[in-house]
Amino acid sequence: GFSPMADPKSTDDQLKDKAENPMRRIYIDKLVLNICIGDGADRLTRAGKVLEELTGQAPVFSKARYTVRTFGIRRNQKISCHVTVRGPKAEAILNKGLRVKDFELKEKNFSDTGNFGFGVEEHIDLGLKYDPQVGIYGMDFYCVLCRPGRRVSKRKRCRARIGVQHRVTKQDSVDWVRAKFQASIL
């Protein structure tokens, strides 16, 4: 027959255990910084130098997928540069970016998959020196959050899906930004 446990845990205790589980801890998977110029040549090279100065990593140049005559871009023309930052460096750069925004983000900055992004209009606000030869560039920050165990969905062999309970939701990421950076979400 079925015998109930002598001391079943209450739902409050179960939620507390869930919160303390190290596998539930959210962290920054990557931070992507993007500067889109819209034309190649000299301005794009200077924008790449700005990203390199900020991150200490060489940027990657992105090409246009197709020709858009109204924007004056041709297919395969280099139009933007971006750099992907991970680890403690990503957290430090994200902190600089949020400081420019006065640690204020809007609810619509967050996606349903638990990632968020925002834009900075002038790179000199991030603490870089102004160089008249370089000019001023704005950039997009995009932060991807995840929990430990994400590799099962990314690896090549024995790939599996992450369970619904373990995925990072919009509310999870909003709470994480509030707790980590004391940011206000409008």
CSV table of N, CA and C in Angstrom, one decimal, residues 93-163:
chain,number,residue,atom,x,y,z
A,93,ILE,N,31.7,45.3,-18.6
A,93,ILE,CA,31.3,46.2,-19.7
A,93,ILE,C,29.8,46.5,-19.6
A,94,LEU,N,29.0,45.4,-19.2
A,94,LEU,CA,27.6,45.6,-19.0
A,94,LEU,C,27.3,46.6,-17.9
A,95,ASN,N,28.1,46.6,-16.9
A,95,ASN,CA,27.9,47.5,-15.8
A,95,ASN,C,28.2,49.0,-16.3
A,96,LYS,N,29.2,49.2,-17.1
A,96,LYS,CA,29.5,50.5,-17.7
A,96,LYS,C,28.3,51.0,-18.5
A,97,GLY,N,27.8,50.0,-19.4
A,97,GLY,CA,26.7,50.4,-20.2
A,97,GLY,C,25.4,50.8,-19.4
A,98,LEU,N,25.1,50.0,-18.4
A,98,LEU,CA,24.0,50.3,-17.5
A,98,LEU,C,24.2,51.6,-16.8
A,99,ARG,N,25.4,51.9,-16.4
A,99,ARG,CA,25.7,53.2,-15.7
A,99,ARG,C,25.3,54.4,-16.6
A,100,VAL,N,25.6,54.3,-17.9
A,100,VAL,CA,25.3,55.3,-18.9
A,100,VAL,C,23.7,55.5,-18.9
A,101,LYS,N,23.0,54.4,-18.8
A,101,LYS,CA,21.5,54.5,-18.8
A,101,LYS,C,21.0,54.8,-17.4
A,102,ASP,N,21.8,55.1,-16.4
A,102,ASP,CA,21.4,55.4,-15.0
A,102,ASP,C,20.7,54.2,-14.4
A,103,PHE,N,21.1,53.0,-14.8
A,103,PHE,CA,20.6,51.7,-14.3
A,103,PHE,C,19.1,51.7,-14.5
A,104,GLU,N,18.6,52.2,-15.6
A,104,GLU,CA,17.1,52.2,-15.9
A,104,GLU,C,16.9,51.5,-17.2
A,105,LEU,N,16.1,50.5,-17.2
A,105,LEU,CA,15.7,49.8,-18.4
A,105,LEU,C,14.2,49.7,-18.5
A,106,LYS,N,13.7,49.6,-19.7
A,106,LYS,CA,12.2,49.4,-19.9
A,106,LYS,C,11.9,47.9,-20.0
A,107,GLU,N,10.7,47.6,-19.6
A,107,GLU,CA,10.2,46.3,-19.7
A,107,GLU,C,10.3,45.7,-21.1
A,108,LYS,N,10.1,46.5,-22.1
A,108,LYS,CA,10.2,46.1,-23.5
A,108,LYS,C,11.6,45.8,-24.0
A,109,ASN,N,12.6,46.2,-23.1
A,109,ASN,CA,14.0,45.8,-23.5
A,109,ASN,C,14.3,44.3,-23.3
A,110,PHE,N,13.4,43.6,-22.6
A,110,PHE,CA,13.6,42.2,-22.3
A,110,PHE,C,12.8,41.3,-23.3
A,111,SER,N,13.4,40.3,-23.8
A,111,SER,CA,12.7,39.3,-24.7
A,111,SER,C,12.1,38.2,-23.9
A,112,ASP,N,11.2,37.5,-24.5
A,112,ASP,CA,10.5,36.4,-23.8
A,112,ASP,C,11.5,35.2,-23.5
A,113,THR,N,12.6,35.1,-24.1
A,113,THR,CA,13.6,34.1,-23.8
A,113,THR,C,14.5,34.5,-22.8
A,114,GLY,N,14.3,35.6,-22.1
A,114,GLY,CA,15.1,36.0,-21.0
A,114,GLY,C,16.4,36.8,-21.3
A,115,ASN,N,16.5,37.3,-22.5
A,115,ASN,CA,17.6,38.1,-22.9
A,115,ASN,C,17.2,39.6,-22.9
A,116,PHE,N,18.2,40.5,-22.9
A,116,PHE,CA,17.8,41.9,-23.0
A,116,PHE,C,18.8,42.7,-23.7
A,117,GLY,N,18.4,43.9,-24.2
A,117,GLY,CA,19.3,44.7,-25.0
A,117,GLY,C,19.0,46.2,-24.8
A,118,PHE,N,19.9,47.0,-25.1
A,118,PHE,CA,19.7,48.5,-25.0
A,118,PHE,C,20.8,49.2,-25.8
A,119,GLY,N,20.6,50.4,-26.1
A,119,GLY,CA,21.5,51.2,-26.9
A,119,GLY,C,22.2,52.3,-26.2
A,120,VAL,N,23.4,52.6,-26.5
A,120,VAL,CA,24.1,53.8,-26.0
A,120,VAL,C,24.4,54.7,-27.2
A,121,GLU,N,24.1,56.0,-27.0
A,121,GLU,CA,24.2,56.9,-28.1
A,121,GLU,C,25.7,57.4,-28.4
A,122,GLU,N,26.5,57.5,-27.3
A,122,GLU,CA,27.8,58.0,-27.5
A,122,GLU,C,28.8,57.1,-26.8
A,123,HIS,N,29.8,56.6,-27.5
A,123,HIS,CA,30.7,55.7,-26.8
A,123,HIS,C,31.6,56.3,-25.8
A,124,ILE,N,31.8,57.7,-25.8
A,124,ILE,CA,32.6,58.3,-24.9
A,124,ILE,C,32.0,58.3,-23.5
A,125,ASP,N,30.7,58.1,-23.4
A,125,ASP,CA,30.0,57.9,-22.1
A,125,ASP,C,30.5,56.7,-21.3
A,126,LEU,N,31.0,55.7,-22.0
A,126,LEU,CA,31.5,54.5,-21.4
A,126,LEU,C,32.9,54.6,-20.8
A,127,GLY,N,33.4,55.8,-20.8
A,127,GLY,CA,34.7,56.0,-20.2
A,127,GLY,C,35.9,56.0,-21.1
A,128,LEU,N,35.6,56.0,-22.5
A,128,LEU,CA,36.7,56.1,-23.5
A,128,LEU,C,37.0,57.6,-23.8
A,129,LYS,N,38.2,57.9,-24.1
A,129,LYS,CA,38.6,59.2,-24.4
A,129,LYS,C,38.1,59.6,-25.8
A,130,TYR,N,37.7,60.9,-25.9
A,130,TYR,CA,37.3,61.4,-27.2
A,130,TYR,C,38.5,61.6,-28.1
A,131,ASP,N,38.4,61.1,-29.3
A,131,ASP,CA,39.5,61.3,-30.3
A,131,ASP,C,38.9,61.9,-31.5
A,132,PRO,N,39.2,63.2,-31.9
A,132,PRO,CA,38.6,63.8,-33.0
A,132,PRO,C,38.8,63.1,-34.4
A,133,GLN,N,39.8,62.3,-34.5
A,133,GLN,CA,40.0,61.5,-35.7
A,133,GLN,C,39.1,60.3,-35.8
A,134,VAL,N,38.6,59.8,-34.7
A,134,VAL,CA,37.7,58.7,-34.6
A,134,VAL,C,36.3,59.1,-34.7
A,135,GLY,N,35.9,60.2,-34.0
A,135,GLY,CA,34.5,60.6,-34.0
A,135,GLY,C,33.7,60.0,-32.9
A,136,ILE,N,32.4,60.1,-32.9
A,136,ILE,CA,31.6,59.5,-31.9
A,136,ILE,C,30.6,58.5,-32.5
A,137,TYR,N,30.6,57.3,-31.8
A,137,TYR,CA,29.7,56.2,-32.3
A,137,TYR,C,28.8,55.8,-31.2
A,138,GLY,N,27.6,55.4,-31.6
A,138,GLY,CA,26.6,54.7,-30.7
A,138,GLY,C,26.8,53.2,-30.9
A,139,MET,N,26.3,52.5,-29.9
A,139,MET,CA,26.4,51.0,-30.1
A,139,MET,C,25.2,50.4,-29.4
A,140,ASP,N,24.9,49.1,-29.8
A,140,ASP,CA,23.9,48.3,-29.2
A,140,ASP,C,24.6,47.3,-28.2
A,141,PHE,N,24.0,47.1,-27.1
A,141,PHE,CA,24.4,46.1,-26.1
A,141,PHE,C,23.3,45.0,-26.2
A,142,TYR,N,23.7,43.7,-26.3
A,142,TYR,CA,22.7,42.7,-26.2
A,142,TYR,C,23.3,41.6,-25.3
A,143,CYS,N,22.5,41.3,-24.2
A,143,CYS,CA,23.0,40.3,-23.2
A,143,CYS,C,22.2,39.1,-23.2
A,144,VAL,N,22.9,37.9,-23.3
A,144,VAL,CA,22.2,36.6,-23.3
A,144,VAL,C,22.4,36.0,-22.0
A,145,LEU,N,21.3,35.7,-21.3
A,145,LEU,CA,21.4,35.0,-19.9
A,145,LEU,C,21.1,33.6,-20.0
A,146,CYS,N,21.7,32.8,-19.2
A,146,CYS,CA,21.4,31.3,-19.2
A,146,CYS,C,21.7,30.7,-17.8
A,147,ARG,N,21.3,29.5,-17.6
A,147,ARG,CA,21.6,28.7,-16.4
A,147,ARG,C,22.6,27.6,-16.7
A,148,PRO,N,23.3,27.1,-15.7
A,148,PRO,CA,24.2,26.0,-16.0
A,148,PRO,C,23.4,24.8,-16.6
A,149,GLY,N,24.1,24.1,-17.5
A,149,GLY,CA,23.4,23.0,-18.2
A,149,GLY,C,22.9,23.4,-19.6
A,150,ARG,N,23.2,24.6,-20.1
A,150,ARG,CA,22.7,25.0,-21.4
A,150,ARG,C,23.4,24.3,-22.5
A,151,ARG,N,24.6,23.8,-22.2
A,151,ARG,CA,25.4,23.1,-23.2
A,151,ARG,C,24.7,21.9,-23.9
A,152,VAL,N,23.8,21.3,-23.1
A,152,VAL,CA,23.0,20.1,-23.7
A,152,VAL,C,22.3,20.5,-24.9
A,153,SER,N,21.9,21.8,-25.1
A,153,SER,CA,21.1,22.2,-26.3
A,153,SER,C,22.0,22.7,-27.3
A,154,LYS,N,23.3,22.9,-27.0
A,154,LYS,CA,24.2,23.5,-28.0
A,154,LYS,C,25.3,22.5,-28.6
A,155,ARG,N,25.6,21.5,-27.8
A,155,ARG,CA,26.6,20.5,-28.3
A,155,ARG,C,26.2,19.8,-29.5
A,156,LYS,N,27.1,19.2,-30.2
A,156,LYS,CA,26.8,18.5,-31.5
A,156,LYS,C,26.3,17.1,-31.2
A,157,ARG,N,26.9,16.4,-30.3
A,157,ARG,CA,26.6,15.0,-30.0
A,157,ARG,C,25.6,14.9,-28.9
A,158,CYS,N,24.7,14.0,-28.9
A,158,CYS,CA,23.7,13.8,-27.9
A,158,CYS,C,22.9,15.1,-27.5
A,159,ARG,N,22.6,15.9,-28.5
A,159,ARG,CA,21.9,17.1,-28.2
A,159,ARG,C,20.5,16.9,-27.6
A,160,ALA,N,20.1,17.7,-26.7
A,160,ALA,CA,18.8,17.6,-26.0
A,160,ALA,C,18.2,19.0,-25.8
A,161,ARG,N,16.9,19.0,-25.5
A,161,ARG,CA,16.2,20.3,-25.3
A,161,ARG,C,16.2,20.6,-23.8
A,162,ILE,N,16.3,21.9,-23.5
A,162,ILE,CA,16.3,22.3,-22.1
A,162,ILE,C,14.8,22.3,-21.7
A,163,GLY,N,14.5,21.7,-20.5
A,163,GLY,CA,13.1,21.7,-20.0
A,163,GLY,C,12.6,23.1,-19.7
